[in-house]
mmCIF file of C-alpha atoms in Angstrom:
data_model
loop_
_atom_site.group_PDB
_atom_site.id
_atom_site.type_symbol
_atom_site.label_atom_id
_atom_site.label_comp_id
_atom_site.label_asym_id
_atom_site.label_seq_id
_atom_site.Cartn_x
_atom_site.Cartn_y
_atom_site.Cartn_z
ATOM 1 C CA MET A 250 -128.631 75.452 -115.533
ATOM 2 C CA ASP A 251 -129.829 75.227 -111.918
ATOM 3 C CA SER A 252 -126.220 74.750 -110.797
ATOM 4 C CA ILE A 253 -125.091 77.842 -112.702
ATOM 5 C CA SER A 254 -127.980 79.872 -111.271
ATOM 6 C CA ALA A 255 -127.119 78.759 -107.748
ATOM 7 C CA GLN A 256 -123.486 79.714 -108.252
ATOM 8 C CA GLU A 257 -124.469 83.087 -109.669
ATOM 9 C CA ALA A 258 -126.849 83.726 -106.767
ATOM 10 C CA TYR A 259 -124.103 82.820 -104.297
ATOM 11 C CA ARG A 260 -121.680 85.132 -106.087
ATOM 12 C CA LYS A 261 -124.146 88.031 -106.051
ATOM 13 C CA LYS A 262 -124.681 87.477 -102.345
ATOM 14 C CA LYS A 263 -120.924 87.634 -101.726
ATOM 15 C CA ILE A 264 -120.695 90.854 -103.737
ATOM 16 C CA ARG A 265 -123.538 92.378 -101.697
ATOM 17 C CA LEU A 266 -121.743 91.404 -98.494
ATOM 18 C CA ALA A 267 -118.488 92.846 -99.834
ATOM 19 C CA LYS A 268 -120.200 96.155 -100.617
ATOM 20 C CA PHE A 269 -121.705 96.146 -97.143
ATOM 21 C CA GLY A 270 -118.212 95.438 -95.793
ATOM 22 C CA LEU A 271 -116.874 98.560 -97.509
ATOM 23 C CA PHE A 272 -119.686 100.586 -95.932
ATOM 24 C CA ILE A 273 -118.861 99.090 -92.526
ATOM 25 C CA ALA A 274 -115.189 99.967 -93.087
ATOM 26 C CA TRP A 275 -116.236 103.559 -93.773
ATOM 27 C CA VAL A 276 -118.200 103.603 -90.495
ATOM 28 C CA SER A 277 -115.076 102.300 -88.751
ATOM 29 C CA SER A 278 -113.050 105.117 -90.301
ATOM 30 C CA LEU A 279 -115.530 107.747 -89.095
ATOM 31 C CA CYS A 280 -115.426 106.300 -85.576
ATOM 32 C CA MET A 281 -111.624 106.279 -85.619
ATOM 33 C CA VAL A 282 -111.676 110.011 -86.350
ATOM 34 C CA THR A 283 -114.406 110.800 -83.834
ATOM 35 C CA PHE A 284 -113.536 108.904 -80.651
ATOM 36 C CA PRO A 285 -110.224 110.780 -80.054
ATOM 37 C CA ILE A 286 -112.142 114.060 -80.286
ATOM 38 C CA PHE A 287 -114.591 113.033 -77.560
ATOM 39 C CA ASN A 288 -111.703 111.696 -75.486
ATOM 40 C CA SER A 289 -109.958 115.058 -75.877
ATOM 41 C CA LEU A 290 -113.129 116.878 -74.813
ATOM 42 C CA ALA A 291 -113.296 114.790 -71.631
ATOM 43 C CA THR A 292 -109.581 115.291 -71.013
ATOM 44 C CA ASP A 293 -109.789 119.046 -71.518
ATOM 45 C CA GLY A 294 -112.589 119.278 -68.963
ATOM 46 C CA VAL A 295 -110.178 117.966 -66.308
ATOM 47 C CA TYR A 296 -106.833 119.160 -67.704
ATOM 48 C CA GLN A 297 -107.701 122.800 -67.096
ATOM 49 C CA LEU A 298 -107.612 122.078 -63.339
ATOM 50 C CA PHE A 299 -103.944 121.051 -63.529
ATOM 51 C CA ASP A 300 -100.699 122.484 -64.857
ATOM 52 C CA SER A 301 -100.124 122.651 -68.597
ATOM 53 C CA LYS A 302 -97.408 119.989 -68.770
ATOM 54 C CA ILE A 303 -97.495 117.371 -71.518
ATOM 55 C CA MET A 304 -97.072 114.594 -68.939
ATOM 56 C CA THR A 305 -100.299 115.693 -67.251
ATOM 57 C CA LEU A 306 -102.109 115.728 -70.592
ATOM 58 C CA TYR A 307 -100.786 112.243 -71.388
ATOM 59 C CA VAL A 308 -101.786 110.771 -68.012
ATOM 60 C CA LEU A 309 -105.309 112.192 -68.205
ATOM 61 C CA SER A 310 -105.706 111.085 -71.832
ATOM 62 C CA LEU A 311 -104.538 107.571 -70.939
ATOM 63 C CA LEU A 312 -106.898 107.478 -67.957
ATOM 64 C CA PHE A 313 -109.880 108.312 -70.146
ATOM 65 C CA VAL A 314 -108.689 105.947 -72.887
ATOM 66 C CA ALA A 315 -108.643 103.245 -70.189
ATOM 67 C CA MET A 316 -112.196 104.106 -69.163
ATOM 68 C CA GLY A 317 -113.320 104.219 -72.793
ATOM 69 C CA GLU A 318 -111.803 100.851 -73.648
ATOM 70 C CA PHE A 319 -113.040 99.188 -70.448
ATOM 71 C CA PHE A 320 -116.647 100.334 -70.884
ATOM 72 C CA GLY A 321 -116.410 99.806 -74.648
ATOM 73 C CA GLY A 322 -115.414 96.192 -74.007
ATOM 74 C CA ILE A 323 -118.453 95.746 -71.780
ATOM 75 C CA PHE A 324 -120.676 97.237 -74.510
ATOM 76 C CA LEU A 325 -119.141 94.886 -77.097
ATOM 77 C CA ILE A 326 -119.640 91.807 -74.913
ATOM 78 C CA LEU A 327 -123.249 92.844 -74.193
ATOM 79 C CA TYR A 328 -123.836 93.261 -77.940
ATOM 80 C CA GLN A 329 -122.384 89.834 -78.636
ATOM 81 C CA THR A 330 -124.465 88.260 -75.867
ATOM 82 C CA VAL A 331 -127.818 90.021 -76.316
ATOM 83 C CA VAL A 332 -127.892 90.630 -80.083
ATOM 84 C CA LYS A 333 -125.709 87.851 -81.496
ATOM 85 C CA GLY A 334 -126.613 85.252 -78.886
ATOM 86 C CA VAL A 335 -123.044 84.407 -77.859
ATOM 87 C CA PRO A 336 -123.225 82.699 -74.429
ATOM 88 C CA MET A 337 -121.085 84.130 -71.640
ATOM 89 C CA ARG A 338 -119.369 80.760 -71.189
ATOM 90 C CA GLU A 339 -117.799 81.312 -74.606
ATOM 91 C CA TYR A 340 -115.558 83.936 -73.016
ATOM 92 C CA GLY A 341 -114.349 81.278 -70.603
ATOM 93 C CA ARG A 342 -113.330 79.210 -73.606
ATOM 94 C CA VAL A 343 -111.533 82.214 -75.096
ATOM 95 C CA TRP A 344 -109.691 82.702 -71.797
ATOM 96 C CA ASN A 345 -108.552 79.064 -71.867
ATOM 97 C CA VAL A 346 -106.986 79.507 -75.319
ATOM 98 C CA ARG A 347 -103.541 80.556 -74.140
ATOM 99 C CA SER A 348 -102.467 81.964 -77.499
ATOM 100 C CA SER A 349 -105.386 84.434 -77.396
ATOM 101 C CA ARG A 350 -103.776 86.136 -74.410
ATOM 102 C CA MET A 351 -101.148 87.504 -76.779
ATOM 103 C CA VAL A 352 -103.720 90.190 -77.540
ATOM 104 C CA LEU A 353 -102.991 91.570 -74.062
ATOM 105 C CA LEU A 354 -99.394 92.117 -75.162
ATOM 106 C CA SER A 355 -100.537 93.850 -78.330
ATOM 107 C CA ALA A 356 -102.945 95.969 -76.281
ATOM 108 C CA LEU A 357 -100.072 96.997 -74.038
ATOM 109 C CA VAL A 358 -98.429 98.802 -76.966
ATOM 110 C CA ALA A 359 -101.613 99.818 -78.767
ATOM 111 C CA GLY A 360 -103.308 101.552 -75.829
ATOM 112 C CA PRO A 361 -100.616 103.440 -73.879
ATOM 113 C CA LEU A 362 -98.433 104.064 -76.931
ATOM 114 C CA ALA A 363 -100.766 104.382 -79.915
ATOM 115 C CA THR A 364 -104.260 105.383 -78.812
ATOM 116 C CA ALA A 365 -103.157 107.618 -75.932
ATOM 117 C CA CYS A 366 -100.613 109.466 -78.082
ATOM 118 C CA LEU A 367 -103.204 109.866 -80.830
ATOM 119 C CA THR A 368 -105.668 111.456 -78.411
ATOM 120 C CA VAL A 369 -102.940 113.682 -76.920
ATOM 121 C CA SER A 370 -101.940 114.915 -80.376
ATOM 122 C CA VAL A 371 -105.461 115.937 -81.442
ATOM 123 C CA PRO A 372 -105.709 119.106 -79.282
ATOM 124 C CA LEU A 373 -102.053 119.950 -79.996
ATOM 125 C CA CYS A 374 -101.882 119.781 -83.796
ATOM 126 C CA GLY A 375 -105.483 119.223 -84.855
ATOM 127 C CA SER A 376 -107.505 116.186 -85.883
ATOM 128 C CA THR A 377 -106.606 116.200 -89.583
ATOM 129 C CA TYR A 378 -102.882 116.386 -88.953
ATOM 130 C CA SER A 379 -102.857 113.697 -86.261
ATOM 131 C CA ASN A 380 -104.887 111.444 -88.568
ATOM 132 C CA CYS A 381 -102.460 112.049 -91.431
ATOM 133 C CA VAL A 382 -99.674 110.741 -89.208
ATOM 134 C CA SER A 383 -101.627 107.807 -87.736
ATOM 135 C CA ALA A 384 -102.631 106.761 -91.270
ATOM 136 C CA LEU A 385 -98.979 105.830 -91.784
ATOM 137 C CA THR A 386 -99.806 102.627 -89.874
ATOM 138 C CA PRO A 387 -100.232 100.479 -93.040
ATOM 139 C CA ILE A 388 -96.959 101.921 -94.359
ATOM 140 C CA LEU A 389 -95.021 100.991 -91.217
ATOM 141 C CA THR A 390 -96.751 97.601 -91.146
ATOM 142 C CA ALA A 391 -95.624 96.893 -94.718
ATOM 143 C CA VAL A 392 -92.052 97.906 -93.870
ATOM 144 C CA ALA A 393 -92.079 95.836 -90.661
ATOM 145 C CA ALA A 394 -93.434 92.809 -92.542
ATOM 146 C CA ALA A 395 -90.621 93.143 -95.073
ATOM 147 C CA ILE A 396 -87.983 93.373 -92.338
ATOM 148 C CA PHE A 397 -89.227 90.823 -89.805
ATOM 149 C CA LEU A 398 -91.406 88.476 -91.884
ATOM 150 C CA LYS A 399 -89.311 88.714 -95.058
ATOM 151 C CA GLU A 400 -92.347 89.647 -97.154
ATOM 152 C CA ARG A 401 -91.591 91.051 -100.589
ATOM 153 C CA ILE A 402 -92.462 94.671 -101.330
ATOM 154 C CA GLY A 403 -93.350 95.388 -104.944
ATOM 155 C CA ALA A 404 -93.012 98.611 -106.904
ATOM 156 C CA ARG A 405 -96.635 99.622 -106.224
ATOM 157 C CA ILE A 406 -96.129 99.382 -102.468
ATOM 158 C CA ILE A 407 -92.849 101.314 -102.583
ATOM 159 C CA ILE A 408 -94.511 104.085 -104.603
ATOM 160 C CA GLY A 409 -97.423 104.126 -102.148
ATOM 161 C CA ILE A 410 -95.062 104.439 -99.187
ATOM 162 C CA LEU A 411 -93.253 107.370 -100.786
ATOM 163 C CA ILE A 412 -96.518 109.110 -101.700
ATOM 164 C CA ALA A 413 -97.905 108.728 -98.163
ATOM 165 C CA VAL A 414 -94.736 110.125 -96.596
ATOM 166 C CA VAL A 415 -94.784 113.063 -99.022
ATOM 167 C CA GLY A 416 -98.431 113.633 -98.068
ATOM 168 C CA VAL A 417 -97.538 113.936 -94.382
ATOM 169 C CA ILE A 418 -94.735 116.373 -95.244
ATOM 170 C CA ILE A 419 -97.125 118.486 -97.329
ATOM 171 C CA ALA A 420 -99.766 118.491 -94.587
ATOM 172 C CA GLY A 421 -97.257 119.432 -91.902
ATOM 173 C CA PHE A 422 -95.485 122.107 -93.905
ATOM 174 C CA GLU A 423 -97.626 124.939 -92.556
ATOM 175 C CA PRO A 424 -99.357 124.986 -89.128
ATOM 176 C CA PRO A 425 -103.016 126.051 -89.139
ATOM 177 C CA GLU A 426 -104.008 129.354 -87.590
ATOM 178 C CA GLY A 427 -104.303 129.429 -83.813
ATOM 179 C CA VAL A 428 -102.323 126.223 -83.151
ATOM 180 C CA THR A 429 -99.331 126.827 -80.854
ATOM 181 C CA ASN A 430 -97.993 123.292 -80.263
ATOM 182 C CA PHE A 431 -98.326 122.019 -83.814
ATOM 183 C CA TYR A 432 -95.003 120.249 -84.309
ATOM 184 C CA LEU A 433 -95.024 118.812 -80.786
ATOM 185 C CA GLY A 434 -98.397 117.290 -81.651
ATOM 186 C CA ILE A 435 -96.981 115.845 -84.886
ATOM 187 C CA VAL A 436 -94.077 114.249 -83.004
ATOM 188 C CA ILE A 437 -96.410 112.739 -80.392
ATOM 189 C CA ALA A 438 -98.748 111.487 -83.133
ATOM 190 C CA LEU A 439 -95.822 109.563 -84.669
ATOM 191 C CA PHE A 440 -96.026 107.092 -81.784
ATOM 192 C CA ALA A 441 -99.531 106.075 -82.923
ATOM 193 C CA PRO A 442 -98.527 104.231 -86.130
ATOM 194 C CA ILE A 443 -95.584 102.659 -84.291
ATOM 195 C CA GLY A 444 -97.908 101.263 -81.620
ATOM 196 C CA TYR A 445 -100.605 100.155 -84.059
ATOM 197 C CA THR A 446 -97.995 98.429 -86.232
ATOM 198 C CA ALA A 447 -96.638 96.541 -83.227
ATOM 199 C CA GLU A 448 -100.204 95.562 -82.331
ATOM 200 C CA ALA A 449 -100.828 94.214 -85.833
ATOM 201 C CA MET A 450 -97.604 92.218 -85.867
ATOM 202 C CA ILE A 451 -98.334 90.641 -82.472
ATOM 203 C CA SER A 452 -102.062 89.935 -82.722
ATOM 204 C CA THR A 453 -102.569 88.884 -86.369
ATOM 205 C CA HIS A 454 -102.125 85.158 -85.701
ATOM 206 C CA VAL A 455 -104.401 85.249 -82.658
ATOM 207 C CA MET A 456 -107.229 86.876 -84.610
ATOM 208 C CA ASP A 457 -106.893 84.142 -87.245
ATOM 209 C CA VAL A 458 -107.430 81.302 -84.749
ATOM 210 C CA SER A 459 -110.026 82.949 -82.459
ATOM 211 C CA GLU A 460 -113.330 84.765 -82.889
ATOM 212 C CA PRO A 461 -112.149 88.389 -83.349
ATOM 213 C CA LEU A 462 -115.063 90.161 -81.657
ATOM 214 C CA GLU A 463 -114.867 87.939 -78.579
ATOM 215 C CA VAL A 464 -111.104 88.364 -78.240
ATOM 216 C CA CYS A 465 -111.454 92.097 -78.910
ATOM 217 C CA GLY A 466 -114.062 92.667 -76.210
ATOM 218 C CA LEU A 467 -112.330 90.572 -73.563
ATOM 219 C CA TYR A 468 -108.660 91.320 -74.132
ATOM 220 C CA ARG A 469 -108.230 94.266 -76.498
ATOM 221 C CA MET A 470 -110.743 96.429 -74.656
ATOM 222 C CA ILE A 471 -111.440 95.280 -71.083
ATOM 223 C CA GLY A 472 -107.945 93.828 -70.605
ATOM 224 C CA ALA A 473 -106.343 96.879 -72.187
ATOM 225 C CA GLY A 474 -108.417 99.231 -70.042
ATOM 226 C CA ILE A 475 -107.265 97.511 -66.849
ATOM 227 C CA MET A 476 -103.598 97.577 -67.918
ATOM 228 C CA GLU A 477 -103.834 101.225 -68.917
ATOM 229 C CA PHE A 478 -105.305 102.133 -65.538
ATOM 230 C CA ILE A 479 -102.447 100.262 -63.817
ATOM 231 C CA ILE A 480 -99.966 102.284 -65.893
ATOM 232 C CA VAL A 481 -101.724 105.513 -64.853
ATOM 233 C CA LEU A 482 -101.468 104.426 -61.207
ATOM 234 C CA ALA A 483 -97.770 103.629 -61.656
ATOM 235 C CA ILE A 484 -96.968 106.981 -63.303
ATOM 236 C CA CYS A 485 -98.922 108.971 -60.723
ATOM 237 C CA GLY A 486 -97.383 107.014 -57.851
ATOM 238 C CA PHE A 487 -93.851 107.334 -59.204
ATOM 239 C CA THR A 488 -94.193 111.097 -59.736
ATOM 240 C CA GLY A 489 -95.927 111.686 -56.407
ATOM 241 C CA ASN A 490 -99.173 112.753 -58.046
ATOM 242 C CA ILE A 491 -101.513 109.973 -56.983
ATOM 243 C CA ASP A 492 -104.088 112.631 -56.078
ATOM 244 C CA TRP A 493 -104.546 113.315 -59.814
ATOM 245 C CA ILE A 494 -106.695 110.200 -60.129
ATOM 246 C CA GLY A 495 -109.053 111.249 -57.337
ATOM 247 C CA ILE A 496 -109.350 114.753 -58.760
ATOM 248 C CA ALA A 497 -110.013 113.379 -62.251
ATOM 249 C CA PHE A 498 -112.697 110.936 -61.103
ATOM 250 C CA GLY A 499 -114.278 113.530 -58.824
ATOM 251 C CA THR A 500 -114.458 116.047 -61.658
ATOM 252 C CA VAL A 501 -115.839 113.561 -64.180
ATOM 253 C CA PHE A 502 -118.548 112.078 -61.980
ATOM 254 C CA SER A 503 -119.719 115.510 -60.862
ATOM 255 C CA ASN A 504 -120.102 116.699 -64.452
ATOM 256 C CA PRO A 505 -122.743 114.863 -66.539
ATOM 257 C CA LEU A 506 -121.341 116.277 -69.786
ATOM 258 C CA LEU A 507 -117.915 114.721 -69.144
ATOM 259 C CA ILE A 508 -119.605 111.390 -68.420
ATOM 260 C CA VAL A 509 -121.397 111.666 -71.770
ATOM 261 C CA PHE A 510 -118.084 112.354 -73.544
ATOM 262 C CA ILE A 511 -116.479 109.269 -71.968
ATOM 263 C CA LEU A 512 -119.467 107.049 -72.766
ATOM 264 C CA LEU A 513 -119.452 108.308 -76.369
ATOM 265 C CA THR A 514 -115.735 107.524 -76.512
ATOM 266 C CA ALA A 515 -116.483 104.002 -75.252
ATOM 267 C CA VAL A 516 -119.294 103.382 -77.733
ATOM 268 C CA LEU A 517 -117.294 104.745 -80.672
ATOM 269 C CA MET A 518 -114.262 102.648 -79.683
ATOM 270 C CA ALA A 519 -116.408 99.506 -79.512
ATOM 271 C CA VAL A 520 -117.989 100.278 -82.888
ATOM 272 C CA GLN A 521 -114.627 101.127 -84.462
ATOM 273 C CA TYR A 522 -112.894 97.973 -83.271
ATOM 274 C CA GLY A 523 -115.867 95.744 -84.065
ATOM 275 C CA THR A 524 -116.621 97.143 -87.522
ATOM 276 C CA SER A 525 -112.995 96.886 -88.619
ATOM 277 C CA TYR A 526 -113.036 93.121 -87.978
ATOM 278 C CA ILE A 527 -116.431 92.696 -89.663
ATOM 279 C CA ALA A 528 -115.278 94.695 -92.694
ATOM 280 C CA ASN A 529 -112.181 92.511 -93.017
ATOM 281 C CA ASN A 530 -114.379 89.402 -93.119
ATOM 282 C CA TYR A 531 -116.844 90.809 -95.657
ATOM 283 C CA SER A 532 -114.578 92.724 -98.046
ATOM 284 C CA GLY A 533 -111.124 91.299 -97.406
ATOM 285 C CA PRO A 534 -108.362 92.904 -95.314
ATOM 286 C CA SER A 535 -106.822 94.922 -98.166
ATOM 287 C CA ARG A 536 -109.998 96.648 -99.333
ATOM 288 C CA ALA A 537 -111.318 97.133 -95.807
ATOM 289 C CA SER A 538 -108.056 98.525 -94.407
ATOM 290 C CA ALA A 539 -107.734 100.957 -97.306
ATOM 291 C CA VAL A 540 -111.145 102.407 -96.400
ATOM 292 C CA VAL A 541 -110.556 102.306 -92.631
ATOM 293 C CA TRP A 542 -107.287 104.214 -92.957
ATOM 294 C CA SER A 543 -108.840 106.928 -95.131
ATOM 295 C CA THR A 544 -109.260 108.840 -91.855
ATOM 296 C CA PRO A 545 -107.305 111.965 -92.939
ATOM 297 C CA VAL A 546 -109.951 112.805 -95.545
ATOM 298 C CA TRP A 547 -112.942 112.221 -93.242
ATOM 299 C CA SER A 548 -111.335 114.228 -90.447
ATOM 300 C CA ILE A 549 -111.914 117.381 -92.508
ATOM 301 C CA PRO A 550 -115.751 117.390 -92.695
ATOM 302 C CA ILE A 551 -115.951 115.940 -89.171
ATOM 303 C CA GLY A 552 -113.675 118.713 -87.892
ATOM 304 C CA PHE A 553 -115.810 121.400 -89.506
ATOM 305 C CA LEU A 554 -118.960 119.748 -88.122
ATOM 306 C CA PHE A 555 -117.632 119.716 -84.546
ATOM 307 C CA ALA A 556 -116.562 123.348 -84.926
ATOM 308 C CA ALA A 557 -119.968 124.335 -86.326
ATOM 309 C CA VAL A 558 -121.786 122.967 -83.266
ATOM 310 C CA GLY A 559 -119.285 124.668 -80.959
ATOM 311 C CA LEU A 560 -117.661 121.578 -79.431
ATOM 312 C CA VAL A 561 -114.062 122.090 -80.569
ATOM 313 C CA PRO A 562 -112.207 124.674 -82.648
ATOM 314 C CA TYR A 563 -110.994 123.399 -86.006
ATOM 315 C CA ASN A 564 -108.613 124.888 -88.538
ATOM 316 C CA VAL A 565 -106.949 123.313 -91.542
ATOM 317 C CA THR A 566 -104.776 124.845 -94.241
ATOM 318 C CA ALA A 567 -105.045 124.223 -97.976
ATOM 319 C CA LEU A 568 -101.795 122.261 -97.726
ATOM 320 C CA GLY A 569 -103.343 120.237 -94.907
ATOM 321 C CA ILE A 570 -106.257 119.237 -97.135
ATOM 322 C CA ILE A 571 -103.964 118.412 -100.059
ATOM 323 C CA GLY A 572 -101.645 116.444 -97.792
ATOM 324 C CA ALA A 573 -104.564 114.449 -96.349
ATOM 325 C CA ILE A 574 -105.691 113.435 -99.836
ATOM 326 C CA VAL A 575 -102.141 112.508 -100.864
ATOM 327 C CA VAL A 576 -101.678 110.378 -97.731
ATOM 328 C CA VAL A 577 -104.856 108.423 -98.486
ATOM 329 C CA VAL A 578 -103.749 107.861 -102.094
ATOM 330 C CA GLY A 579 -100.474 106.444 -100.798
ATOM 331 C CA VAL A 580 -102.241 104.204 -98.270
ATOM 332 C CA VAL A 581 -104.562 102.800 -100.960
ATOM 333 C CA LEU A 582 -101.565 102.020 -103.196
ATOM 334 C CA VAL A 583 -99.857 100.171 -100.350
ATOM 335 C CA LEU A 584 -102.905 98.112 -99.417
ATOM 336 C CA ALA A 585 -104.630 97.341 -102.712
ATOM 337 C CA LYS A 586 -104.450 97.705 -106.465
ATOM 338 C CA PRO A 587 -106.474 100.824 -107.303
ATOM 339 C CA SER A 588 -108.135 99.042 -110.246
ATOM 340 C CA GLU A 589 -109.448 96.357 -107.868
ATOM 341 C CA MET A 590 -110.300 98.589 -104.926
ATOM 342 C CA PHE A 591 -114.023 98.898 -105.704
ATOM 343 C CA SER A 592 -114.236 96.236 -108.410
ATOM 344 C CA LEU A 593 -115.782 93.264 -106.634
ATOM 345 C CA ARG A 594 -115.841 90.861 -109.564
ATOM 346 C CA ASN A 595 -112.918 88.930 -108.106
ATOM 347 C CA ILE A 596 -114.154 88.968 -104.555
ATOM 348 C CA ASP A 597 -113.364 85.282 -104.106
ATOM 349 C CA GLU A 598 -109.679 85.878 -104.754
#
């Protein structure tokens, strides 16, 4: 009887942790919607001093993504050290694990290709529409796994893929009022799921053999931030616009509000990256990812909230709302059986 009680207590504890993991995944989803908005606010504060070319918008967005990831990595390492008690020498051990450096390669596609394009697309087509497109990441990952890893795709996954694609088409059928570069934003946003899929394919093994939060802080954030800044330097140098960097830094550090936007971007990035790994551990990758990639739905109330406080304009059509819901339904079908999504009885499986 005592043995059964102990097993039942252990099982209830795992279910509580799994529920907490789903909550953490929801927090991660909210942060994924919010940090590109703050990045766009910082970018817009500098972009208005330059021409209106897309290349300029991309370079400035990437510069502030680099700053956000670099400072976010520092925040994450400080959290691990001060709160979790991870000694700094542990990061030396992580550095000595050569396979962990593969995360730098994944960050090279995730930052400049995925995150930067996501942040560029937000002011062009709107947060909800860019999140509808970026939520195709699990769909592309499933297709890539079938092609390169020879994983089998069942009927449920195929149906989910089709539903998600239809959702994006529905959302993008009609531009919202006041948006002039809608379809350009959609096209740019398409690079986000491509980059995030490449990141997942490259870094999955590394995260299995190393402590995710330590690797994330050191490589995925600080390492990525340094590489992104080098890319900004290269682009500006190649195009003869190296003065852009000085103007951008001068503008940011003379405007406290822009500094706040960048620091908020950094904190939200650190929370988003960290909570996604924690949610995977507590609830399982399928359940957690399904919640994390529900971003299109959460972008709607967040968009209205930001508009209500006067930070950014936000418009969404009825088709945009319907499309966002359809995309999330498709993503859930791809990642998990709907009947098991919130049923935690088989959490050990």
